[in-house]
PDB file of C-alpha atoms in Angstrom:
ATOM      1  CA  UNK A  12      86.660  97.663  88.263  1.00  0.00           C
ATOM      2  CA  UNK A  13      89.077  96.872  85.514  1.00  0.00           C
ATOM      3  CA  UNK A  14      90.396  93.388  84.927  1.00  0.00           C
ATOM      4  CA  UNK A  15      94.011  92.263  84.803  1.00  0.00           C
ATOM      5  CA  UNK A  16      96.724  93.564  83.727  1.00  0.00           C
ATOM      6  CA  UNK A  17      99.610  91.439  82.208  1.00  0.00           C
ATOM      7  CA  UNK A  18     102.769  92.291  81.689  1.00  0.00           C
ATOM      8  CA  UNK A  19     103.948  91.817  78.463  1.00  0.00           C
ATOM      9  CA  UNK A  20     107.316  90.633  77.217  1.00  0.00           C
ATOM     10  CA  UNK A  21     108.851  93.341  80.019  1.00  0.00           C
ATOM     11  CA  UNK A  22     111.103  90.797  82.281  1.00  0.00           C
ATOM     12  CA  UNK A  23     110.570  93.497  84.636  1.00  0.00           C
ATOM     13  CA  UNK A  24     111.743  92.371  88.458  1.00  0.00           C
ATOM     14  CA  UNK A  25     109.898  94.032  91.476  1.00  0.00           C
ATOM     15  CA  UNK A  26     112.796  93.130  94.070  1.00  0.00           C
ATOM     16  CA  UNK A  27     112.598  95.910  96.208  1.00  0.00           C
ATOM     17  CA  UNK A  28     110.125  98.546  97.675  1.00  0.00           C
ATOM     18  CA  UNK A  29     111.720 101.469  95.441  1.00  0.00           C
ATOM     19  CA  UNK A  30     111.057  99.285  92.081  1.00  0.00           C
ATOM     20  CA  UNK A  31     107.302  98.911  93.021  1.00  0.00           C
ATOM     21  CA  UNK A  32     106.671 102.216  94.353  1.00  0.00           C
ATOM     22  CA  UNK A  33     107.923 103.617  90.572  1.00  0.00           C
ATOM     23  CA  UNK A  34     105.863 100.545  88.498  1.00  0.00           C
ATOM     24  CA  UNK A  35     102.558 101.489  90.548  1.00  0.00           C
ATOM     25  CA  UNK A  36     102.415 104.912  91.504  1.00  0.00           C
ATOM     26  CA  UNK A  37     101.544 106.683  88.281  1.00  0.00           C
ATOM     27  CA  UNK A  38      98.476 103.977  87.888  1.00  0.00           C
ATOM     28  CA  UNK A  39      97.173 105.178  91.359  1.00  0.00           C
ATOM     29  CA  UNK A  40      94.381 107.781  91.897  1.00  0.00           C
ATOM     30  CA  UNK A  41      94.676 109.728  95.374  1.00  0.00           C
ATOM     31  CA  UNK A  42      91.368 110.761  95.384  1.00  0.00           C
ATOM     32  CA  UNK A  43      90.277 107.738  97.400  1.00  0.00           C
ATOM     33  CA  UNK A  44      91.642 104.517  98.882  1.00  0.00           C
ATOM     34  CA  UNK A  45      92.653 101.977  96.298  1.00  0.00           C
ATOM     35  CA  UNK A  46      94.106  98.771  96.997  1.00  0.00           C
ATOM     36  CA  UNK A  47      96.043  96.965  94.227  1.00  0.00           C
ATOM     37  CA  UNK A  48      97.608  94.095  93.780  1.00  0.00           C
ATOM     38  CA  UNK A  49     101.107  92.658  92.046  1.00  0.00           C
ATOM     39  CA  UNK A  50     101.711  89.503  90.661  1.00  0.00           C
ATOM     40  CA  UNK A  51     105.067  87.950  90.791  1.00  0.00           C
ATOM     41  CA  UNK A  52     107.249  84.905  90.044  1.00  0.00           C
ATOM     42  CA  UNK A  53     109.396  83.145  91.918  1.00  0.00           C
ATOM     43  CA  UNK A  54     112.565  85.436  90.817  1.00  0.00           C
ATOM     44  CA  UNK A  55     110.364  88.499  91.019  1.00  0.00           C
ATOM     45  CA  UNK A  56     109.510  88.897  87.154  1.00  0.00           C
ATOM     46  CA  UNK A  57     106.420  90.955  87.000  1.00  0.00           C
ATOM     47  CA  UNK A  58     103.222  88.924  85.895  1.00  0.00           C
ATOM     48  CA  UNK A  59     100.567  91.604  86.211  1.00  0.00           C
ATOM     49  CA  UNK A  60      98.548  93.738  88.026  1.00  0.00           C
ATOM     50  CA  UNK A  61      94.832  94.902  89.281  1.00  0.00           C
ATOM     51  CA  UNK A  62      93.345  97.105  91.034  1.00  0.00           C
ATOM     52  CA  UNK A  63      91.541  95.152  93.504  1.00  0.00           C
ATOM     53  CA  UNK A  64      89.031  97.497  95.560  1.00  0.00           C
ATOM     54  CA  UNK A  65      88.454 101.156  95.374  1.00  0.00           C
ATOM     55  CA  UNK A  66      87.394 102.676  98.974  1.00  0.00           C
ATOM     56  CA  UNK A  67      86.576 106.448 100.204  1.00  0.00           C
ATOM     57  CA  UNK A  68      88.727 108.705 101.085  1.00  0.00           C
ATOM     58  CA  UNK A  69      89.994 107.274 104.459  1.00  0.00           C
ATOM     59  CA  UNK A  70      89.185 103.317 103.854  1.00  0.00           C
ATOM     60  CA  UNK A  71      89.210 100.767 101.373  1.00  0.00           C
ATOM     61  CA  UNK A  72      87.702  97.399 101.744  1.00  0.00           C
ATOM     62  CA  UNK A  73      89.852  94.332 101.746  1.00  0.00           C
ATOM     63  CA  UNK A  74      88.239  91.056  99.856  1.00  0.00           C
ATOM     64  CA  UNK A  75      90.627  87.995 100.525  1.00  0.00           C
ATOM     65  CA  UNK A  76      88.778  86.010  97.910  1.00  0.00           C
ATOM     66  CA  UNK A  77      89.660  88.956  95.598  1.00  0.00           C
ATOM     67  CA  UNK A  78      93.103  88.919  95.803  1.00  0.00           C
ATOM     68  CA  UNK A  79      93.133  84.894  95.926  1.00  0.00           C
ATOM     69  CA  UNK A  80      91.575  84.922  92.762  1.00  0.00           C
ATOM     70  CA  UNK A  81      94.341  87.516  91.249  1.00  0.00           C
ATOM     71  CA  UNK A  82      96.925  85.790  91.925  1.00  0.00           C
ATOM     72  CA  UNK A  83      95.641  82.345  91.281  1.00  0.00           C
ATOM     73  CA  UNK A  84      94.337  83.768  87.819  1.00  0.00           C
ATOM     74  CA  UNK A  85      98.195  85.531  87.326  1.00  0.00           C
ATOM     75  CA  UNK A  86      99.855  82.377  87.924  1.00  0.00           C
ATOM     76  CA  UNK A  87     101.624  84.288  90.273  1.00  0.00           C
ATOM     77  CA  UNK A  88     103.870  82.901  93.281  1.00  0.00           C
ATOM     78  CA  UNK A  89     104.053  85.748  95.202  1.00  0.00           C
ATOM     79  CA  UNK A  90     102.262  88.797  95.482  1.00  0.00           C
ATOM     80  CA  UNK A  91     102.436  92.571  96.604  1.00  0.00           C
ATOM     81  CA  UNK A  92      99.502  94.558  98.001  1.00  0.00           C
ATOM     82  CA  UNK A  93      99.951  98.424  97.711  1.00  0.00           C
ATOM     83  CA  UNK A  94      97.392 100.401  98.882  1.00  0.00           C
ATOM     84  CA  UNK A  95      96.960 104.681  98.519  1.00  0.00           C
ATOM     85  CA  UNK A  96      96.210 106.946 101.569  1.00  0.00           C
ATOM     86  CA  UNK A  97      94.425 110.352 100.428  1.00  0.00           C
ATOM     87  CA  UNK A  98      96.387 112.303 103.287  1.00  0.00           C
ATOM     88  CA  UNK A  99      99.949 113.219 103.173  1.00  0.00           C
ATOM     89  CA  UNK A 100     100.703 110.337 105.435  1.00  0.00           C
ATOM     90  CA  UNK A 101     101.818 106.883 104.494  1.00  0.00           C
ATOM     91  CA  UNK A 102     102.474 105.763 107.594  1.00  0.00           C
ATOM     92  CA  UNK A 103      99.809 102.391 108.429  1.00  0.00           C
ATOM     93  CA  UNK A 104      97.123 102.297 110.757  1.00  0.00           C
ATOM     94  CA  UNK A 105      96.813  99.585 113.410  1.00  0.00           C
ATOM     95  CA  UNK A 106      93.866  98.338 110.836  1.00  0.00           C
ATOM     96  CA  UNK A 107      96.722  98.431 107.941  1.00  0.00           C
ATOM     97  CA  UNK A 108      98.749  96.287 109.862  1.00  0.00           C
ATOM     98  CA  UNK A 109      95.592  93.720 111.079  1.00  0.00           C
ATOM     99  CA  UNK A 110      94.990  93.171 107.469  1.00  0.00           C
ATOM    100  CA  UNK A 111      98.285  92.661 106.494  1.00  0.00           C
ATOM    101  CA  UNK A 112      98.833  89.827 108.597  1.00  0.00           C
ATOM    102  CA  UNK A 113      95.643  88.541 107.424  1.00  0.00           C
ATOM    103  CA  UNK A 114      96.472  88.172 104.089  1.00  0.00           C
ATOM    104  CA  UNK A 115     100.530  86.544 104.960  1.00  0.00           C
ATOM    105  CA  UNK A 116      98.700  84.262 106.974  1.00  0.00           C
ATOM    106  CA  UNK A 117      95.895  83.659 104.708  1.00  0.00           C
ATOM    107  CA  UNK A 118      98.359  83.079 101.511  1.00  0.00           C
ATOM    108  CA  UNK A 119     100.990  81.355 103.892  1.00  0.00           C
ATOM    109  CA  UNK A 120      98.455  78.517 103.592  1.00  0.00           C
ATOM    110  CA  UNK A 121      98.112  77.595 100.017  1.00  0.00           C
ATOM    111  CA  UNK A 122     101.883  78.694  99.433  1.00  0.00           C
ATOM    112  CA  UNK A 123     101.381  81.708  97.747  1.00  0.00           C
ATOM    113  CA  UNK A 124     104.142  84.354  99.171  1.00  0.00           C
ATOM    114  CA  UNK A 125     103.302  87.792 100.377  1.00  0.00           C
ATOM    115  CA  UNK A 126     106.371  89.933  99.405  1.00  0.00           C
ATOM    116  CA  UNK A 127     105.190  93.451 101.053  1.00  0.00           C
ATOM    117  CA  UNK A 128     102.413  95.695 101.722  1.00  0.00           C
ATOM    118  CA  UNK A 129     103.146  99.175 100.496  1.00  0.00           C
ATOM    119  CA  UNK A 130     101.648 102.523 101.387  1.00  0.00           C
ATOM    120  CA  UNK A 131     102.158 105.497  99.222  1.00  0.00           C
ATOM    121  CA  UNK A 132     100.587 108.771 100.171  1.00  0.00           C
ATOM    122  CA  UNK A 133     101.189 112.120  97.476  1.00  0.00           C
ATOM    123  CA  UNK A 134     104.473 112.058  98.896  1.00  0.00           C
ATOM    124  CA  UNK A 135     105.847 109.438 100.528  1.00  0.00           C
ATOM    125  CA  UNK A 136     105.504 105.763 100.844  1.00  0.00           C
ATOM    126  CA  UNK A 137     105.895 102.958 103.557  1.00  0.00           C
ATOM    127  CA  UNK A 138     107.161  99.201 102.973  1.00  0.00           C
ATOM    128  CA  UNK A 139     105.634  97.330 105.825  1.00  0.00           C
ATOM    129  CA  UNK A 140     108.391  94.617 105.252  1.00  0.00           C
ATOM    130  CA  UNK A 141     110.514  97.213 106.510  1.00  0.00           C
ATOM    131  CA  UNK A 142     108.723  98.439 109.413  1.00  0.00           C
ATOM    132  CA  UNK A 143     106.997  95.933 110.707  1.00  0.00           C
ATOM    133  CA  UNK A 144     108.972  92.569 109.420  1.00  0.00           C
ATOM    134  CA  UNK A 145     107.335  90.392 112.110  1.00  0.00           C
ATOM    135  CA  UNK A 146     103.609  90.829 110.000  1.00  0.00           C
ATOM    136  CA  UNK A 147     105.476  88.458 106.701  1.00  0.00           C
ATOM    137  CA  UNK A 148     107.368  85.453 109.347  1.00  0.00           C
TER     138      UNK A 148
END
């Protein structure tokens, strides 16, 4: 699995679903489940990225610790989790949203914001901020 990412010099802000879904999509193989992780600051500059697990072709496996350690290691102070469905569909499964609220609540604790979970199939992509805001209160 390769190692972090950082962004360099780019004072790129991730504000919005449409900004990540361009940044990460091109990095994303659709050939299995891969979940991946982006750093941010507290104004939404870009610190880096990683892909954090790779799965089969209808799961990936979620490591907590994993994406603690990203984001501790990134300096980060909130964080975005996009993961890649092999199908056509990017709409979540009820395990998709389990997870999600996992990881808010899991983060919530040592302050560390998550921004959004992001699906992205070949052609389309879901922000769970926006469909399911009541995972990220």
């Amino acid at each position: 699995m390769p190692g972090i990412t950082y962004a360099q010099n780019s004072h790129m802000k991730i504000s919005n679903p449409v900004t990540c879904e361009h940044y990460i999509r091109s990095k994303i193989s659709f050939l299995k489940e891969e979940l991946w992780c982006i750093a941010l600051s507290d104004d939404c500059e870009l610190l880096s990225h990683q892909l954090i697990s790779e799965g089969d072709f209808s799961s990936v496996p979620i490591k907590q610790r994993t994406i603690l350690e990203f984001a501790l290691k990134s300096k980060a102070n909130q964080i975005i989790l996009v993961h890649s469905h092999t199908n056509q569909n990017s709409h979540p499964s009820s395990n998709d949203l389990f997870w999600t609220e996992r990881i808010h609540r899991f983060l919530k604790i040592i302050d560390l914001k998550l921004c959004d979970h992001i699906i992205l199939s070949r052609k389309s992509s879901t922000s769970l901020l926006q469909l399911e805001p009541h995972l990220f209160e």
